[in-house]
Amino acid sequence: MRNFYYLFILTCCAALFSCNGTEPPIEFLPLGESPEGFPDIEFPDDNRFSSSRWKLGKKLFYDPILSSDSSIGCFSCHNASLAFSDDKKFSFGVNNAEGKSNAPTLTNVAYHPYFNRDGGVPTLEMQVLVPIQEHNELNNNIVEIAEKLKGIPEYVEMAKQAYNREPDAFVITRALATFERTLVSGNSPYDYVNTGRLNSAMTRSAKRGMELFFDERSGCINCHSGSNFTNYSFENNGLYKEYADSGRMRITGLEEDRAKFKVPTLRNVELTAPYMHDGSMQTLEEVVRHYSAGGNGHINQSPFINSLLLSEKDIADMVEFLKSLTDMSFTTNANLLED
Ligand code: HEC
Ligand code: HEC
């Protein structure tokens, strides 16, 4: 009887471990380094990594001095605990002015070949100017920000150490981009399984979802491929028949690019709700049901978006898989959080 009792407990433990997954350890990456299995992070020739550049960039990222009324900063819409995104459909800028698209995560932006959902900005350095000038974001002017910083001895000293010049537009854009390039995430339960470090890091359901995700049947990896779960192409994933936002067409002027958006990363996607360029979907389950149904047939809808007829179990497993891309060593890394 006693043996039977122990056997029962053992079976329960085994069942628990295989179903719930083991929490992977929290491991912080050294700054500027890429996670196992990822390409190296490229720092441009005129903006090599240094810790003084990074420190200045981090200080600017968390400083509301960047906004015209000193009320908000980059951190307001790119919140570290939400994987550097926010939980709004559209973010609010200075004077509570509502934006026009959903704030994306900054997870692994170092790897993006171009920026914003329409891909209209070629470098991270140049992207900094967009939120600074947008009326419904920081509503400011970089020259005025530089003037303010020149009056603050700590910033003058930091700019000198980092770039050997006064705080100016060059320094502000370069330093912020340096900090952003270190927002690197690759230590999720999925990564522990994928690199063979901890096979029990994912639940059985998540592993089934992973098989489905990488299978031809779902077609997800026609777009969400590679270590960052995006091929960075511009696609229409069939949200509507008619879109309010013209997307990539804004940049190219081509009808064939209407309502196409940059394929987003799926890393930390559990934390970045609501979803899509317009924040129109609240949950991952809603997203997976959308793909299962096959899209609403916009004229530019990708041929890879088709009805999948997923079962309820498939849907639940796929959601579990997407949740296994959440990297706690990214969102709790004190290096990246506000000091
Ligand atoms: C008021 C909210 C808000 C603030 C403040 C803000 N952003 Fe953003 N950010 C957004 C939104 C919304 C987008 C998406 C814009 C688009 O693509 O249409 C975005 C996009 C980005 C992107 C592009 C990401 C990608 O996947 O291509 C980067 C990088 C970025 N922001 C960095 C910053 C930095 C650096 C600051 C501070 C200087 C900042 N943001 C301030 C809302 C904000
Ligand atoms: C044809 C390319 C394509 C395919 C195939 C595809 N996606 Fe997407 N996915 C996109 C695009 C583009 C977006 C963003 C659309 C937008 O911004 O409105 C997106 C958005 C998402 C989002 C929301 C991410 C966010 O941060 O808002 C999730 C989750 C997602 N896809 C999961 C999947 C899954 C799971 C599959 C397979 C069942 C899949 N995708 C197949 C192109 C694709």
Short mmCIF file of C-alpha atoms and ligand atoms in Angstrom, two decimals:
data_model
loop_
_atom_site.label_atom_id
_atom_site.label_comp_id
_atom_site.label_asym_id
_atom_site.label_seq_id
_atom_site.Cartn_x
_atom_site.Cartn_y
_atom_site.Cartn_z
CA MET A 1 0.00 0.00 0.00
CA ARG A 2 2.80 2.35 0.96
CA ASN A 3 4.63 1.63 -2.29
CA PHE A 4 1.50 2.27 -4.21
CA TYR A 5 1.19 5.63 -2.43
CA TYR A 6 4.74 6.65 -3.42
CA LEU A 7 4.16 5.51 -6.96
CA PHE A 8 1.04 7.65 -7.07
CA ILE A 9 2.94 10.74 -5.85
CA LEU A 10 5.74 10.08 -8.36
CA THR A 11 3.30 9.76 -11.23
CA CYS A 12 1.64 13.02 -10.22
CA CYS A 13 5.02 14.82 -10.12
CA ALA A 14 6.02 13.44 -13.50
CA ALA A 15 2.68 14.50 -14.94
CA LEU A 16 3.05 17.97 -13.43
CA PHE A 17 6.51 18.49 -14.87
CA SER A 18 5.67 17.31 -18.33
CA CYS A 19 2.47 19.37 -18.48
CA ASN A 20 3.46 22.59 -16.80
CA GLY A 21 7.03 22.91 -18.03
CA THR A 22 9.99 23.86 -15.85
CA GLU A 23 10.69 27.57 -15.43
CA PRO A 24 13.99 28.27 -17.19
CA PRO A 25 16.62 30.14 -15.14
CA ILE A 26 16.87 33.93 -15.51
CA GLU A 27 20.10 34.69 -17.40
CA PHE A 28 21.02 38.25 -18.35
CA LEU A 29 22.96 38.82 -21.56
CA PRO A 30 26.09 40.98 -21.43
CA LEU A 31 25.33 44.33 -23.13
CA GLY A 32 25.84 44.39 -26.89
CA GLU A 33 25.97 40.60 -27.16
CA SER A 34 23.53 38.45 -29.08
CA PRO A 35 21.75 35.38 -27.67
CA GLU A 36 22.77 31.81 -28.55
CA GLY A 37 21.74 30.97 -32.11
CA PHE A 38 21.29 34.62 -33.17
CA PRO A 39 23.44 36.57 -35.64
CA ASP A 40 25.83 39.18 -34.15
CA ILE A 41 24.36 42.61 -33.52
CA GLU A 42 25.71 45.12 -36.01
CA PHE A 43 26.68 48.50 -34.65
CA PRO A 44 27.26 50.99 -37.50
CA ASP A 45 30.76 52.36 -38.20
CA ASP A 46 29.89 55.83 -36.93
CA ASN A 47 28.19 54.46 -33.83
CA ARG A 48 30.16 51.55 -32.36
CA PHE A 49 29.05 50.24 -28.98
CA SER A 50 30.59 51.76 -25.88
CA SER A 51 29.24 51.73 -22.35
CA SER A 52 29.29 55.55 -22.14
CA ARG A 53 27.15 55.77 -25.32
CA TRP A 54 24.80 53.15 -23.94
CA LYS A 55 24.47 54.91 -20.56
CA LEU A 56 23.62 58.20 -22.23
CA GLY A 57 21.08 56.48 -24.50
CA LYS A 58 19.43 54.79 -21.56
CA LYS A 59 19.21 58.06 -19.64
CA LEU A 60 17.57 59.77 -22.64
CA PHE A 61 15.17 56.86 -23.17
CA TYR A 62 13.83 57.27 -19.64
CA ASP A 63 13.88 61.08 -19.54
CA PRO A 64 10.62 63.01 -20.21
CA ILE A 65 12.78 65.99 -21.20
CA LEU A 66 12.39 64.66 -24.76
CA SER A 67 8.73 65.76 -24.90
CA SER A 68 7.67 69.37 -25.48
CA ASP A 69 5.98 69.64 -22.05
CA SER A 70 8.30 67.19 -20.23
CA SER A 71 5.35 64.88 -19.59
CA ILE A 72 6.31 61.69 -21.44
CA GLY A 73 9.30 59.93 -22.99
CA CYS A 74 10.13 56.88 -25.09
CA PHE A 75 9.44 54.72 -22.02
CA SER A 76 5.78 55.84 -21.89
CA CYS A 77 4.82 53.88 -25.02
CA HIS A 78 7.72 51.41 -24.92
CA ASN A 79 7.36 50.07 -21.38
CA ALA A 80 10.05 47.56 -20.30
CA SER A 81 7.65 45.30 -18.38
CA LEU A 82 5.52 44.98 -21.54
CA ALA A 83 8.58 44.08 -23.63
CA PHE A 84 8.94 47.75 -24.58
CA SER A 85 5.43 48.16 -25.97
CA ASP A 86 2.27 49.45 -24.27
CA ASP A 87 -1.19 48.07 -23.54
CA LYS A 88 -3.16 50.69 -25.52
CA LYS A 89 -4.87 50.27 -28.87
CA PHE A 90 -3.31 53.59 -29.89
CA SER A 91 -0.76 55.30 -27.64
CA PHE A 92 -1.28 58.77 -26.27
CA GLY A 93 1.30 61.47 -26.84
CA VAL A 94 1.74 64.97 -25.42
CA ASN A 95 -1.62 66.64 -24.51
CA ASN A 96 -3.20 63.19 -24.65
CA ALA A 97 -3.20 63.32 -28.45
CA GLU A 98 -4.13 59.85 -29.72
CA GLY A 99 -1.73 58.18 -32.18
CA LYS A 100 -2.67 56.40 -35.40
CA SER A 101 -1.06 53.03 -34.89
CA ASN A 102 -0.36 50.53 -32.17
CA ALA A 103 3.06 50.88 -30.48
CA PRO A 104 5.20 47.85 -31.46
CA THR A 105 7.58 46.04 -29.13
CA LEU A 106 11.24 47.11 -29.34
CA THR A 107 12.32 43.49 -28.76
CA ASN A 108 15.32 42.77 -31.02
CA VAL A 109 14.92 45.97 -33.10
CA ALA A 110 18.68 45.75 -33.62
CA TYR A 111 17.97 43.12 -36.28
CA HIS A 112 15.34 45.03 -38.27
CA PRO A 113 16.44 46.16 -41.77
CA TYR A 114 14.04 49.16 -41.64
CA PHE A 115 11.68 50.65 -39.12
CA ASN A 116 8.03 51.44 -38.44
CA ARG A 117 5.14 49.37 -39.67
CA ASP A 118 5.41 50.80 -43.19
CA GLY A 119 9.21 50.32 -43.23
CA GLY A 120 9.66 53.98 -44.14
CA VAL A 121 12.75 54.66 -41.99
CA PRO A 122 16.10 53.04 -42.87
CA THR A 123 18.06 53.22 -39.57
CA LEU A 124 17.44 53.27 -35.83
CA GLU A 125 19.34 56.56 -35.62
CA MET A 126 16.91 58.20 -38.07
CA GLN A 127 13.88 56.57 -36.46
CA VAL A 128 14.56 58.58 -33.27
CA LEU A 129 13.50 61.74 -35.12
CA VAL A 130 10.02 60.34 -35.83
CA PRO A 131 8.66 60.12 -32.26
CA ILE A 132 10.43 63.37 -31.34
CA GLN A 133 8.60 65.33 -34.06
CA GLU A 134 5.21 63.53 -34.23
CA HIS A 135 2.50 65.76 -32.77
CA ASN A 136 0.76 62.79 -31.20
CA GLU A 137 4.01 61.51 -29.71
CA LEU A 138 6.73 63.72 -28.16
CA ASN A 139 5.65 66.79 -30.19
CA ASN A 140 9.09 68.37 -29.99
CA ASN A 141 12.08 69.58 -31.98
CA ILE A 142 15.49 67.96 -31.64
CA VAL A 143 17.34 71.30 -31.78
CA GLU A 144 15.35 72.55 -28.80
CA ILE A 145 16.00 69.33 -26.88
CA ALA A 146 19.74 69.73 -27.56
CA GLU A 147 19.64 73.32 -26.26
CA LYS A 148 17.99 72.15 -23.03
CA LEU A 149 20.54 69.36 -22.58
CA LYS A 150 23.43 71.79 -23.07
CA GLY A 151 22.23 73.55 -19.91
CA ILE A 152 22.48 70.37 -17.82
CA PRO A 153 26.10 69.68 -16.72
CA GLU A 154 25.52 65.92 -16.31
CA TYR A 155 24.36 65.59 -19.94
CA VAL A 156 27.22 67.79 -21.19
CA GLU A 157 29.73 65.56 -19.40
CA MET A 158 28.10 62.32 -20.62
CA ALA A 159 27.94 63.53 -24.25
CA LYS A 160 31.61 64.48 -24.08
CA GLN A 161 32.58 61.08 -22.76
CA ALA A 162 30.42 59.21 -25.26
CA TYR A 163 30.96 61.16 -28.51
CA ASN A 164 33.48 63.84 -27.59
CA ARG A 165 31.05 66.66 -28.45
CA GLU A 166 28.22 68.70 -26.95
CA PRO A 167 24.72 67.22 -26.73
CA ASP A 168 23.35 67.81 -30.25
CA ALA A 169 21.13 65.96 -32.75
CA PHE A 170 24.02 63.63 -33.65
CA VAL A 171 24.56 62.65 -30.02
CA ILE A 172 20.85 62.26 -29.16
CA THR A 173 20.02 60.01 -32.13
CA ARG A 174 23.22 57.92 -31.85
CA ALA A 175 22.98 57.37 -28.10
CA LEU A 176 19.31 56.35 -28.18
CA ALA A 177 20.00 53.92 -31.03
CA THR A 178 22.87 52.36 -29.04
CA PHE A 179 20.55 51.67 -26.11
CA GLU A 180 17.86 50.29 -28.42
CA ARG A 181 20.34 47.85 -30.01
CA THR A 182 20.81 46.21 -26.62
CA LEU A 183 17.10 45.42 -26.19
CA VAL A 184 17.83 41.84 -27.12
CA SER A 185 15.67 38.88 -26.18
CA GLY A 186 16.45 35.20 -26.82
CA ASN A 187 16.07 33.37 -23.53
CA SER A 188 12.44 32.27 -23.63
CA PRO A 189 11.31 28.72 -22.77
CA TYR A 190 11.22 28.10 -26.55
CA ASP A 191 14.92 29.05 -26.81
CA TYR A 192 15.84 26.72 -23.96
CA VAL A 193 14.17 23.86 -25.82
CA ASN A 194 15.43 24.91 -29.25
CA THR A 195 19.08 25.05 -28.13
CA GLY A 196 18.75 21.83 -26.13
CA ARG A 197 19.53 23.53 -22.82
CA LEU A 198 16.33 22.55 -21.01
CA ASN A 199 13.97 20.29 -22.83
CA SER A 200 11.32 20.52 -20.12
CA ALA A 201 11.06 24.33 -20.40
CA MET A 202 7.98 24.05 -22.61
CA THR A 203 4.70 22.36 -21.80
CA ARG A 204 3.46 19.45 -23.87
CA SER A 205 0.73 21.66 -25.28
CA ALA A 206 3.27 24.36 -26.25
CA LYS A 207 5.39 21.72 -27.98
CA ARG A 208 2.40 20.54 -29.98
CA GLY A 209 1.68 24.16 -30.86
CA MET A 210 5.30 24.57 -31.95
CA GLU A 211 5.00 21.61 -34.35
CA LEU A 212 1.87 23.11 -35.82
CA PHE A 213 3.50 26.56 -36.09
CA PHE A 214 6.46 25.17 -38.06
CA ASP A 215 4.27 22.86 -40.14
CA GLU A 216 3.17 23.54 -43.71
CA ARG A 217 -0.39 23.03 -42.57
CA SER A 218 -0.42 26.36 -40.67
CA GLY A 219 1.97 28.23 -43.00
CA CYS A 220 3.01 30.65 -40.21
CA ILE A 221 6.69 30.43 -41.13
CA ASN A 222 6.05 31.76 -44.61
CA CYS A 223 6.19 35.10 -42.80
CA HIS A 224 7.16 34.59 -39.14
CA SER A 225 10.50 32.87 -39.78
CA GLY A 226 14.07 33.05 -38.47
CA SER A 227 15.38 33.73 -34.98
CA ASN A 228 13.20 36.83 -34.68
CA PHE A 229 10.04 35.18 -36.06
CA THR A 230 9.75 37.62 -38.97
CA ASN A 231 11.14 37.76 -42.50
CA TYR A 232 10.60 41.57 -42.36
CA SER A 233 8.52 41.51 -45.53
CA PHE A 234 5.38 43.61 -46.05
CA GLU A 235 2.26 41.52 -46.11
CA ASN A 236 -1.49 41.74 -45.88
CA ASN A 237 -2.74 39.13 -43.43
CA GLY A 238 -6.40 39.62 -44.27
CA LEU A 239 -7.70 41.59 -41.27
CA TYR A 240 -10.29 43.49 -43.36
CA LYS A 241 -11.73 43.80 -46.81
CA GLU A 242 -11.17 47.58 -46.58
CA TYR A 243 -8.39 49.12 -44.46
CA ALA A 244 -8.34 52.63 -42.94
CA ASP A 245 -4.51 52.62 -43.00
CA SER A 246 -2.80 52.38 -46.41
CA GLY A 247 0.35 50.84 -44.81
CA ARG A 248 3.38 50.27 -47.05
CA MET A 249 1.69 52.12 -49.93
CA ARG A 250 2.35 55.37 -48.07
CA ILE A 251 6.05 54.87 -48.85
CA THR A 252 5.98 53.30 -52.33
CA GLY A 253 2.80 54.83 -53.81
CA LEU A 254 1.98 51.41 -55.30
CA GLU A 255 -1.54 49.96 -55.15
CA GLU A 256 0.02 46.51 -54.74
CA ASP A 257 1.42 47.70 -51.37
CA ARG A 258 -1.89 48.99 -50.03
CA ALA A 259 -2.71 47.70 -46.54
CA LYS A 260 0.54 45.75 -46.26
CA PHE A 261 2.44 45.98 -42.98
CA LYS A 262 5.85 44.83 -41.82
CA VAL A 263 5.59 41.29 -40.44
CA PRO A 264 6.04 41.77 -36.67
CA THR A 265 8.29 39.68 -34.43
CA LEU A 266 6.40 37.20 -32.25
CA ARG A 267 8.95 37.33 -29.44
CA ASN A 268 7.31 38.33 -26.13
CA VAL A 269 4.00 38.56 -27.98
CA GLU A 270 2.13 37.47 -24.84
CA LEU A 271 3.08 40.85 -23.31
CA THR A 272 2.34 43.14 -26.25
CA ALA A 273 -1.47 43.05 -26.56
CA PRO A 274 -3.48 44.49 -28.20
CA TYR A 275 -2.32 43.15 -31.57
CA MET A 276 -1.92 44.23 -35.23
CA HIS A 277 -1.07 47.69 -36.66
CA ASP A 278 -4.34 49.07 -35.30
CA GLY A 279 -4.44 47.19 -31.99
CA SER A 280 -7.73 45.67 -33.08
CA MET A 281 -7.24 42.22 -31.51
CA GLN A 282 -7.20 41.79 -27.76
CA THR A 283 -5.96 38.24 -27.24
CA LEU A 284 -3.69 35.67 -28.85
CA GLU A 285 -6.65 33.34 -29.09
CA GLU A 286 -8.46 35.94 -31.19
CA VAL A 287 -5.39 36.21 -33.46
CA VAL A 288 -5.12 32.43 -33.94
CA ARG A 289 -8.88 32.19 -34.67
CA HIS A 290 -8.42 34.90 -37.30
CA TYR A 291 -5.75 32.82 -39.08
CA SER A 292 -7.81 29.67 -38.73
CA ALA A 293 -10.74 31.37 -40.47
CA GLY A 294 -8.50 32.47 -43.36
CA GLY A 295 -8.83 36.25 -43.59
CA ASN A 296 -11.38 38.67 -45.03
CA GLY A 297 -10.17 38.74 -48.61
CA HIS A 298 -8.54 42.16 -49.17
CA ILE A 299 -7.36 42.41 -52.75
CA ASN A 300 -3.73 42.27 -51.53
CA GLN A 301 -4.27 39.45 -49.02
CA SER A 302 -1.30 37.08 -49.11
CA PRO A 303 -1.87 33.69 -50.80
CA PHE A 304 -0.37 32.20 -47.61
CA ILE A 305 -3.44 33.25 -45.63
CA ASN A 306 -5.99 30.46 -46.06
CA SER A 307 -8.64 28.82 -43.97
CA LEU A 308 -6.80 26.36 -41.68
CA LEU A 309 -9.73 24.65 -39.99
CA LEU A 310 -7.82 24.33 -36.71
CA SER A 311 -9.44 22.29 -33.94
CA GLU A 312 -10.08 23.82 -30.51
CA LYS A 313 -7.06 21.87 -29.26
CA ASP A 314 -4.90 23.18 -32.11
CA ILE A 315 -5.91 26.74 -31.22
CA ALA A 316 -5.15 26.27 -27.52
CA ASP A 317 -1.78 24.63 -28.32
CA MET A 318 -0.80 27.39 -30.74
CA VAL A 319 -1.56 30.01 -28.08
CA GLU A 320 0.57 28.04 -25.58
CA PHE A 321 3.41 28.01 -28.09
CA LEU A 322 3.18 31.77 -28.62
CA LYS A 323 3.34 32.21 -24.83
CA SER A 324 6.52 30.14 -24.70
CA LEU A 325 8.23 33.04 -26.55
CA THR A 326 8.01 35.19 -23.39
CA ASP A 327 11.49 35.91 -22.07
CA MET A 328 11.50 36.79 -18.38
CA SER A 329 15.24 37.49 -18.43
CA PHE A 330 14.45 40.31 -20.87
CA THR A 331 11.62 42.01 -19.00
CA THR A 332 13.28 41.75 -15.58
CA ASN A 333 16.81 42.72 -16.64
CA ALA A 334 17.71 45.60 -14.31
CA ASN A 335 20.22 46.84 -16.91
CA LEU A 336 17.35 47.68 -19.23
CA LEU A 337 14.85 48.94 -16.62
CA GLU A 338 14.70 52.51 -15.41
CA ASP A 339 17.41 53.15 -12.75
C1 HEC B 1 3.27 58.34 -27.79
C2 HEC B 1 3.80 57.01 -27.92
C3 HEC B 1 5.24 56.83 -28.38
C4 HEC B 1 6.37 57.44 -27.91
C5 HEC B 1 6.47 58.52 -26.86
C6 HEC B 1 7.47 56.83 -28.61
N1 HEC B 1 7.01 55.87 -29.48
FE1 HEC B 1 8.15 54.65 -30.63
N2 HEC B 1 6.49 54.02 -31.58
C7 HEC B 1 5.20 54.38 -31.25
C8 HEC B 1 4.30 53.91 -32.28
C9 HEC B 1 2.79 54.09 -32.30
C10 HEC B 1 5.10 53.27 -33.25
C11 HEC B 1 4.63 52.63 -34.57
C12 HEC B 1 4.65 53.71 -35.62
C13 HEC B 1 4.23 53.14 -36.96
O1 HEC B 1 4.91 52.24 -37.43
O2 HEC B 1 3.24 53.58 -37.51
C14 HEC B 1 6.47 53.35 -32.76
C15 HEC B 1 7.57 52.78 -33.43
C16 HEC B 1 8.85 52.80 -32.92
C17 HEC B 1 9.97 52.08 -33.50
C18 HEC B 1 9.92 51.17 -34.72
C19 HEC B 1 9.80 49.74 -34.31
C20 HEC B 1 9.64 48.80 -35.48
O3 HEC B 1 9.25 47.65 -35.26
O4 HEC B 1 9.91 49.17 -36.63
C21 HEC B 1 11.08 52.39 -32.75
C22 HEC B 1 12.48 51.87 -32.95
C23 HEC B 1 10.65 53.32 -31.72
N3 HEC B 1 9.29 53.53 -31.85
C24 HEC B 1 11.48 53.90 -30.79
C25 HEC B 1 11.10 55.00 -29.99
C26 HEC B 1 12.03 55.86 -29.28
C27 HEC B 1 13.54 55.72 -29.27
C28 HEC B 1 11.27 56.81 -28.66
C29 HEC B 1 11.74 58.01 -27.85
C30 HEC B 1 12.62 58.93 -28.58
C31 HEC B 1 9.87 56.50 -28.95
N4 HEC B 1 9.82 55.41 -29.78
C32 HEC B 1 8.79 57.19 -28.45
C33 HEC B 1 4.81 55.06 -30.13
C34 HEC B 1 5.65 55.86 -29.38
C1 HEC B 2 1.43 36.23 -45.18
C2 HEC B 2 2.28 36.46 -44.03
C3 HEC B 2 1.80 35.95 -42.69
C4 HEC B 2 1.46 34.66 -42.33
C5 HEC B 2 1.42 33.41 -43.19
C6 HEC B 2 1.15 34.71 -40.91
N1 HEC B 2 1.29 35.99 -40.44
FE1 HEC B 2 1.03 36.59 -38.55
N2 HEC B 2 1.25 38.53 -39.13
C7 HEC B 2 1.57 38.95 -40.42
C8 HEC B 2 1.48 40.39 -40.49
C9 HEC B 2 1.77 41.27 -41.70
C10 HEC B 2 1.08 40.83 -39.21
C11 HEC B 2 0.81 42.27 -38.78
C12 HEC B 2 -0.47 42.76 -39.40
C13 HEC B 2 -0.82 44.17 -38.98
O1 HEC B 2 0.04 44.88 -38.44
O2 HEC B 2 -1.97 44.57 -39.16
C14 HEC B 2 0.96 39.62 -38.38
C15 HEC B 2 0.62 39.63 -37.04
C16 HEC B 2 0.60 38.50 -36.23
C17 HEC B 2 0.43 38.51 -34.80
C18 HEC B 2 0.25 39.76 -33.95
C19 HEC B 2 1.60 40.32 -33.55
C20 HEC B 2 1.55 41.71 -32.99
O3 HEC B 2 2.51 42.07 -32.30
O4 HEC B 2 0.60 42.46 -33.25
C21 HEC B 2 0.50 37.21 -34.36
C22 HEC B 2 0.41 36.73 -32.93
C23 HEC B 2 0.68 36.39 -35.53
N3 HEC B 2 0.74 37.20 -36.64
C24 HEC B 2 0.78 35.01 -35.51
C25 HEC B 2 0.72 34.22 -36.66
C26 HEC B 2 0.48 32.79 -36.66
C27 HEC B 2 0.30 31.95 -35.41
C28 HEC B 2 0.46 32.41 -37.97
C29 HEC B 2 0.16 31.04 -38.54
C30 HEC B 2 -1.15 30.51 -38.19
C31 HEC B 2 0.68 33.59 -38.77
N4 HEC B 2 0.83 34.66 -37.95
C32 HEC B 2 0.78 33.61 -40.16
C33 HEC B 2 1.90 38.14 -41.47
C34 HEC B 2 1.67 36.77 -41.51
#
